[in-house]
Structure formats: structure tokens, C-alpha cells
Amino acid sequence: MEEIYGIQYTRPQVVLLQDTGIGVAETAARTCYDSFTNSENEVIKNLECNLPDESMCQELNSIEESALLDDLAWTYFHHSILEHANLSFLIRGTSRGVLQEHARHRIQAISVRSTRYTMSSIINAFVAAKITDNRAFFIENVLSFNMFVTADEAYNRLEISAMFDKLDFQYEKVEDFYSIAVAKSSLGFLDEFKNDTQALYGALQNGKKKRNVGDAFKHIITDNVKVDMVVTFNLRSLKNYFNLRDSGAAYFQIRWLAQEMMKVTPQKYLDLIVKKK
């Protein structure tokens, strides 16, 4: 947890899910130069006269060092061969603001927690709170979701209070608000528990969720909301990402993310893409 501009924030968590190794990248480079026999890696030398079998491929993917790749990356700046190595990261607890920054990195595969399908609990809390005009119920329940990268409870209460106001504004504008907020099969709960906020919330939570409920309510959340995602970079793109985002000029939240990603990136990749200090 760190304080930035007077507000406390939590850092994201990152796990490396998979990496394809550097052996394929060296194989690609040796193919360009027809120089298999010059490799210090015996399995690559054997590719001169042999198509690899399964055991050779496993050995290829376990290579830890490559002098050729190091020369191409740092002496000749021939970076296209780095595109043959890929790394996938699971990221938890970064922000929607960082997601916008990520979109500027063209060459990556990215899958993100969807607000279309994951806002039911927030809307259910509002519907339950609105039945008895219990604003505090909404704030306390949403606060328990731990849904913001900001860690100051007082600030997060302001965020949640603003969410309530936005939903309340929409409630007054939409003639049949509950039809867009609650699954058809759960509408009966509104009469059944009309005097019991907690019971109504529990029934809505346990009932069928409204499909795509976020379509009508995305406007209530801010860039401060946490998102989870899986991203896959090829090594050349990851080099670009680390160069730009592990920089004092970068937005501090994406700089934190780049730093956490770097921590879980094996050294054999960092040696090829990050300048030694």
C-alpha cells in the first residue's frame, strides 16, 4: 500500500501463468543465418541435420541462455526474433485506468473481467437499499466488495455514495427501472421482501442474475475500480512495455504493474530485454 497525492492505493498482484522459453527464438535466429552448429546449446546443434522429436522440443524449451540472442538483442538490435517467445501473466487488482493505458500497446492478447456480467451484486445492493430508502445499507455492502484500488475507507465511501446517486438519478428517469436491474424470475422478490432490505438482498443474490446487467449501469463506476485480466506479450512487445511503463514518466499505477510483472519474469527473458543497471 502506498500513498500518492494524499490518497492510499494498493498495488496489483501478478502471477506468470506460462512462458514458451527462448529456445524457439534462437532456433528462429539460427534458421535465418543457417548457423545451428555454432550454438552452445547441443539440442540446437542437432537441428542442423534432424527434425526435432518431442524430447528435443522439451529440451529446446528449457534452454536458459543463448549467446546469439544476446548479441542480436544488444549488439545488432535484431529484435524480430524475440517475437517467437511469449509470456502470459495473470493480473489481479489493477485499475480500469490502467486498462485504458494497456490498450495503447497494440501487440498483446488481453482478456479482462467484464463489467457487463459482473455488476449484479452492486445493482442488487441498490435495489434492496432503495426499497426501504436505506442508503447506508448500499454503502456498507459495496464497501465490503473491496472493489477499488484506493485503500482509504473515507475516500471509498465517497465513491460508493456517488454510485448510489447515479443509480438514484437513473431510477427516477427510467419508468420501469427494475426491468433492467433485476432478472424476470427475481421480480417477485420485490413484493415478497418489500419491508426487509437484508432479506431482499439475500434473495436477489441467490436468485438468477440479470444477463448483461452492466450494459445499463457501466456509467456508475470510475477508473478507480479494480479489474482482473490475463495478458500475453511476445518478448519484443514486452521489451517495449517495460521500457515505456517502468519509467518515471509513466502513470504511477501502470508503472507499479510493470514492476510487478518484471518481478515474476524469469531472468533469461530480462537479460534480453532490460538493460543491466
Short mmCIF file of C-alpha atoms in Angstrom, two decimals:
data_model
loop_
_atom_site.label_atom_id
_atom_site.label_comp_id
_atom_site.label_asym_id
_atom_site.label_seq_id
_atom_site.Cartn_x
_atom_site.Cartn_y
_atom_site.Cartn_z
CA MET A 1 0.00 0.00 0.00
CA GLU A 2 1.35 3.43 -0.93
CA GLU A 3 0.16 7.00 -0.58
CA ILE A 4 0.12 9.06 -3.78
CA TYR A 5 -1.21 12.63 -3.91
CA GLY A 6 -2.68 12.20 -0.44
CA ILE A 7 -4.62 9.00 -1.20
CA GLN A 8 -3.60 5.43 -0.34
CA TYR A 9 -3.55 2.82 -3.11
CA THR A 10 -2.99 -0.93 -3.22
CA ARG A 11 -0.56 -2.46 -5.72
CA PRO A 12 -1.69 -5.13 -8.17
CA GLN A 13 -0.78 -8.81 -7.84
CA VAL A 14 0.81 -10.67 -10.77
CA VAL A 15 1.49 -14.34 -11.49
CA LEU A 16 3.33 -15.66 -14.54
CA LEU A 17 0.99 -18.31 -15.96
CA GLN A 18 3.19 -19.63 -18.74
CA ASP A 19 6.25 -18.86 -20.82
CA THR A 20 7.36 -20.52 -24.03
CA GLY A 21 11.11 -20.32 -23.48
CA ILE A 22 13.89 -18.74 -25.55
CA GLY A 23 14.86 -21.88 -27.46
CA VAL A 24 12.39 -21.26 -30.26
CA ALA A 25 13.70 -17.71 -30.62
CA GLU A 26 17.25 -18.99 -31.00
CA THR A 27 16.03 -21.62 -33.47
CA ALA A 28 14.40 -18.85 -35.50
CA ALA A 29 17.62 -16.83 -35.47
CA ARG A 30 19.75 -19.86 -36.41
CA THR A 31 17.35 -20.55 -39.26
CA CYS A 32 17.95 -17.03 -40.58
CA TYR A 33 21.73 -17.49 -40.55
CA ASP A 34 21.91 -21.27 -41.10
CA SER A 35 24.24 -21.42 -38.12
CA PHE A 36 22.88 -24.24 -35.97
CA THR A 37 26.29 -25.78 -35.40
CA ASN A 38 27.58 -22.56 -33.82
CA SER A 39 25.15 -22.79 -30.89
CA GLU A 40 26.39 -23.51 -27.39
CA ASN A 41 23.17 -25.48 -26.88
CA GLU A 42 23.58 -29.08 -28.01
CA VAL A 43 19.91 -29.55 -28.91
CA ILE A 44 20.11 -26.64 -31.36
CA LYS A 45 23.29 -28.02 -32.91
CA ASN A 46 21.36 -31.22 -33.59
CA LEU A 47 18.72 -29.30 -35.55
CA GLU A 48 21.27 -28.92 -38.34
CA CYS A 49 20.52 -32.46 -39.57
CA ASN A 50 17.43 -33.52 -37.61
CA LEU A 51 13.79 -32.60 -37.27
CA PRO A 52 13.11 -32.38 -33.52
CA ASP A 53 11.08 -35.07 -31.78
CA GLU A 54 9.06 -34.46 -28.62
CA SER A 55 12.02 -34.89 -26.27
CA MET A 56 14.13 -32.47 -28.34
CA CYS A 57 11.32 -29.90 -28.25
CA GLN A 58 11.15 -30.20 -24.46
CA GLU A 59 14.90 -29.72 -24.23
CA LEU A 60 14.69 -26.79 -26.65
CA ASN A 61 12.10 -25.09 -24.49
CA SER A 62 14.21 -25.48 -21.36
CA ILE A 63 17.20 -23.51 -22.70
CA GLU A 64 18.28 -20.86 -20.20
CA GLU A 65 20.94 -18.91 -22.13
CA SER A 66 21.72 -18.03 -25.73
CA ALA A 67 24.80 -16.05 -26.76
CA LEU A 68 23.32 -15.45 -30.21
CA LEU A 69 20.12 -13.94 -28.84
CA ASP A 70 22.14 -11.72 -26.52
CA ASP A 71 24.22 -10.46 -29.48
CA LEU A 72 21.16 -9.88 -31.64
CA ALA A 73 19.28 -8.08 -28.84
CA TRP A 74 22.08 -5.82 -27.57
CA THR A 75 24.68 -5.54 -30.36
CA TYR A 76 22.74 -5.77 -33.62
CA PHE A 77 19.28 -4.76 -32.31
CA HIS A 78 17.67 -7.51 -34.39
CA HIS A 79 14.58 -7.75 -32.20
CA SER A 80 12.14 -9.53 -34.51
CA ILE A 81 13.45 -12.91 -33.35
CA LEU A 82 12.22 -12.06 -29.82
CA GLU A 83 8.66 -12.28 -31.13
CA HIS A 84 8.96 -16.09 -31.01
CA ALA A 85 8.93 -16.11 -27.19
CA ASN A 86 5.66 -15.45 -25.36
CA LEU A 87 4.74 -14.86 -21.73
CA SER A 88 1.26 -14.84 -20.14
CA PHE A 89 0.50 -13.01 -16.88
CA LEU A 90 -2.50 -13.19 -14.56
CA ILE A 91 -3.09 -9.72 -13.12
CA ARG A 92 -5.34 -9.07 -10.14
CA GLY A 93 -6.32 -5.72 -8.70
CA THR A 94 -5.13 -3.17 -11.23
CA SER A 95 -7.50 -0.36 -12.24
CA ARG A 96 -9.73 0.48 -15.17
CA GLY A 97 -7.46 3.47 -15.68
CA VAL A 98 -4.54 1.09 -16.25
CA LEU A 99 -6.70 -0.91 -18.65
CA GLN A 100 -7.03 2.21 -20.81
CA GLU A 101 -3.27 2.60 -20.79
CA HIS A 102 -2.83 -1.06 -21.77
CA ALA A 103 -4.97 -0.55 -24.86
CA ARG A 104 -2.18 1.64 -26.28
CA HIS A 105 0.11 -1.39 -26.51
CA ARG A 106 -1.04 -2.84 -29.80
CA ILE A 107 0.65 -6.23 -29.81
CA GLN A 108 -0.73 -8.16 -26.87
CA ALA A 109 -3.54 -10.60 -26.18
CA ILE A 110 -5.73 -9.35 -23.36
CA SER A 111 -8.78 -10.80 -21.62
CA VAL A 112 -10.41 -8.63 -18.94
CA ARG A 113 -13.03 -9.11 -16.22
CA SER A 114 -16.26 -7.94 -17.84
CA THR A 115 -18.41 -5.25 -16.23
CA ARG A 116 -21.29 -6.45 -18.42
CA TYR A 117 -21.52 -9.67 -16.44
CA THR A 118 -20.07 -8.83 -13.02
CA MET A 119 -22.08 -5.90 -11.65
CA SER A 120 -25.05 -7.87 -10.29
CA SER A 121 -24.10 -7.56 -6.62
CA ILE A 122 -23.82 -3.78 -6.87
CA ILE A 123 -27.20 -3.44 -8.56
CA ASN A 124 -28.79 -5.92 -6.15
CA ALA A 125 -27.50 -3.87 -3.21
CA PHE A 126 -29.04 -0.71 -4.71
CA VAL A 127 -32.40 -2.36 -5.42
CA ALA A 128 -32.55 -3.72 -1.87
CA ALA A 129 -31.49 -0.40 -0.37
CA LYS A 130 -33.96 1.58 -2.48
CA ILE A 131 -36.93 -0.50 -1.33
CA THR A 132 -36.57 0.95 2.17
CA ASP A 133 -34.58 4.10 1.27
CA ASN A 134 -31.56 2.70 3.13
CA ARG A 135 -28.58 4.44 1.56
CA ALA A 136 -26.29 3.27 4.37
CA PHE A 137 -27.07 -0.36 3.52
CA PHE A 138 -25.83 0.17 -0.03
CA ILE A 139 -22.65 1.91 1.09
CA GLU A 140 -21.74 -0.72 3.71
CA ASN A 141 -22.32 -3.67 1.39
CA VAL A 142 -20.46 -2.23 -1.58
CA LEU A 143 -17.62 -1.20 0.72
CA SER A 144 -17.24 -4.89 1.64
CA PHE A 145 -16.66 -5.79 -2.03
CA ASN A 146 -13.14 -4.29 -1.89
CA MET A 147 -13.63 -3.10 -5.46
CA PHE A 148 -11.34 -0.05 -5.58
CA VAL A 149 -7.59 0.33 -5.93
CA THR A 150 -7.83 3.19 -3.43
CA ALA A 151 -7.45 1.93 0.13
CA ASP A 152 -8.78 4.91 2.14
CA GLU A 153 -12.17 3.92 3.55
CA ALA A 154 -13.35 7.52 3.77
CA TYR A 155 -12.49 8.13 0.12
CA ASN A 156 -14.09 4.86 -0.97
CA ARG A 157 -17.29 5.82 0.86
CA LEU A 158 -17.37 8.96 -1.30
CA GLU A 159 -17.01 6.79 -4.42
CA ILE A 160 -19.82 4.47 -3.33
CA SER A 161 -22.05 7.36 -2.32
CA ALA A 162 -21.60 8.82 -5.80
CA MET A 163 -22.52 5.43 -7.30
CA PHE A 164 -25.72 5.48 -5.28
CA ASP A 165 -26.54 8.99 -6.51
CA LYS A 166 -26.00 7.98 -10.15
CA LEU A 167 -28.22 4.94 -9.76
CA ASP A 168 -30.85 7.01 -7.94
CA PHE A 169 -30.81 9.55 -10.77
CA GLN A 170 -31.38 6.75 -13.27
CA TYR A 171 -34.07 5.23 -11.05
CA GLU A 172 -36.04 8.49 -11.24
CA LYS A 173 -35.62 8.71 -15.03
CA VAL A 174 -36.42 5.16 -16.11
CA GLU A 175 -40.10 4.26 -15.99
CA ASP A 176 -39.53 0.57 -15.24
CA PHE A 177 -36.12 0.62 -13.60
CA TYR A 178 -36.44 -2.86 -12.12
CA SER A 179 -36.88 -4.46 -15.55
CA ILE A 180 -33.31 -3.50 -16.45
CA ALA A 181 -31.90 -4.18 -12.99
CA VAL A 182 -33.45 -7.47 -11.92
CA ALA A 183 -33.90 -10.82 -13.67
CA LYS A 184 -37.52 -11.52 -14.61
CA SER A 185 -37.59 -14.59 -12.37
CA SER A 186 -36.50 -12.46 -9.37
CA LEU A 187 -39.01 -9.62 -9.73
CA GLY A 188 -41.40 -11.34 -7.32
CA PHE A 189 -38.90 -10.85 -4.51
CA LEU A 190 -39.58 -7.09 -4.62
CA ASP A 191 -43.09 -7.62 -3.22
CA GLU A 192 -42.21 -10.61 -1.08
CA PHE A 193 -39.49 -8.74 0.83
CA LYS A 194 -40.63 -5.14 0.36
CA ASN A 195 -40.09 -4.28 4.03
CA ASP A 196 -36.87 -6.24 4.62
CA THR A 197 -33.77 -4.86 2.91
CA GLN A 198 -31.42 -7.62 4.04
CA ALA A 199 -33.81 -10.42 3.07
CA LEU A 200 -34.42 -8.87 -0.34
CA TYR A 201 -30.71 -8.50 -0.96
CA GLY A 202 -30.12 -12.13 0.01
CA ALA A 203 -32.91 -13.33 -2.28
CA LEU A 204 -31.60 -11.30 -5.22
CA GLN A 205 -28.06 -12.54 -4.62
CA ASN A 206 -29.21 -16.17 -4.52
CA GLY A 207 -31.62 -15.82 -7.43
CA LYS A 208 -30.96 -15.72 -11.15
CA LYS A 209 -28.71 -12.85 -12.20
CA LYS A 210 -29.83 -10.33 -14.80
CA ARG A 211 -27.95 -11.08 -18.03
CA ASN A 212 -25.63 -8.29 -19.20
CA VAL A 213 -26.77 -6.11 -16.30
CA GLY A 214 -23.68 -3.95 -16.72
CA ASP A 215 -24.89 -2.69 -20.09
CA ALA A 216 -27.28 -0.30 -18.37
CA PHE A 217 -25.07 0.68 -15.47
CA LYS A 218 -21.44 0.96 -16.55
CA HIS A 219 -21.66 4.71 -16.13
CA ILE A 220 -21.73 4.41 -12.32
CA ILE A 221 -18.16 3.14 -11.93
CA THR A 222 -14.92 5.08 -12.31
CA ASP A 223 -11.34 4.36 -13.37
CA ASN A 224 -10.68 3.64 -9.70
CA VAL A 225 -12.45 0.26 -9.90
CA LYS A 226 -10.26 -2.86 -9.81
CA VAL A 227 -10.06 -5.14 -12.82
CA ASP A 228 -8.51 -8.56 -13.29
CA MET A 229 -7.01 -9.64 -16.59
CA VAL A 230 -4.77 -12.09 -18.38
CA VAL A 231 -2.28 -10.58 -20.82
CA THR A 232 0.09 -12.32 -23.21
CA PHE A 233 3.05 -10.49 -24.72
CA ASN A 234 5.66 -11.65 -27.15
CA LEU A 235 9.10 -10.79 -25.84
CA ARG A 236 9.66 -7.91 -28.25
CA SER A 237 6.39 -6.28 -27.18
CA LEU A 238 7.20 -6.92 -23.54
CA LYS A 239 10.51 -5.09 -24.05
CA ASN A 240 8.61 -2.10 -25.37
CA TYR A 241 6.13 -2.31 -22.48
CA PHE A 242 8.84 -2.39 -19.80
CA ASN A 243 10.83 0.39 -21.48
CA LEU A 244 7.83 2.72 -21.54
CA ARG A 245 6.00 1.74 -18.38
CA ASP A 246 8.84 1.16 -15.91
CA SER A 247 9.65 4.82 -16.25
CA GLY A 248 9.22 7.84 -14.03
CA ALA A 249 7.22 9.45 -16.84
CA ALA A 250 4.61 6.66 -16.80
CA TYR A 251 1.27 6.81 -14.96
CA PHE A 252 2.12 5.56 -11.48
CA GLN A 253 -0.41 2.70 -11.46
CA ILE A 254 0.81 1.19 -14.73
CA ARG A 255 4.39 1.69 -13.54
CA TRP A 256 3.52 -0.39 -10.48
CA LEU A 257 2.03 -3.05 -12.72
CA ALA A 258 5.09 -3.15 -14.97
CA GLN A 259 7.28 -3.51 -11.89
CA GLU A 260 5.21 -6.40 -10.56
CA MET A 261 5.27 -8.10 -13.97
CA MET A 262 9.03 -7.66 -14.11
CA LYS A 263 9.39 -9.34 -10.70
CA VAL A 264 7.81 -12.56 -11.98
CA THR A 265 9.53 -12.54 -15.39
CA PRO A 266 12.34 -15.15 -15.45
CA GLN A 267 15.85 -13.76 -15.70
CA LYS A 268 16.53 -15.42 -19.07
CA TYR A 269 13.97 -13.05 -20.62
CA LEU A 270 15.01 -9.97 -18.66
CA ASP A 271 18.59 -10.47 -19.86
CA LEU A 272 17.37 -9.97 -23.42
CA ILE A 273 15.03 -7.02 -22.94
CA VAL A 274 16.06 -4.97 -19.89
CA LYS A 275 19.34 -3.06 -19.79
CA LYS A 276 21.53 -4.01 -16.88
CA LYS A 277 21.93 -1.08 -14.48
#
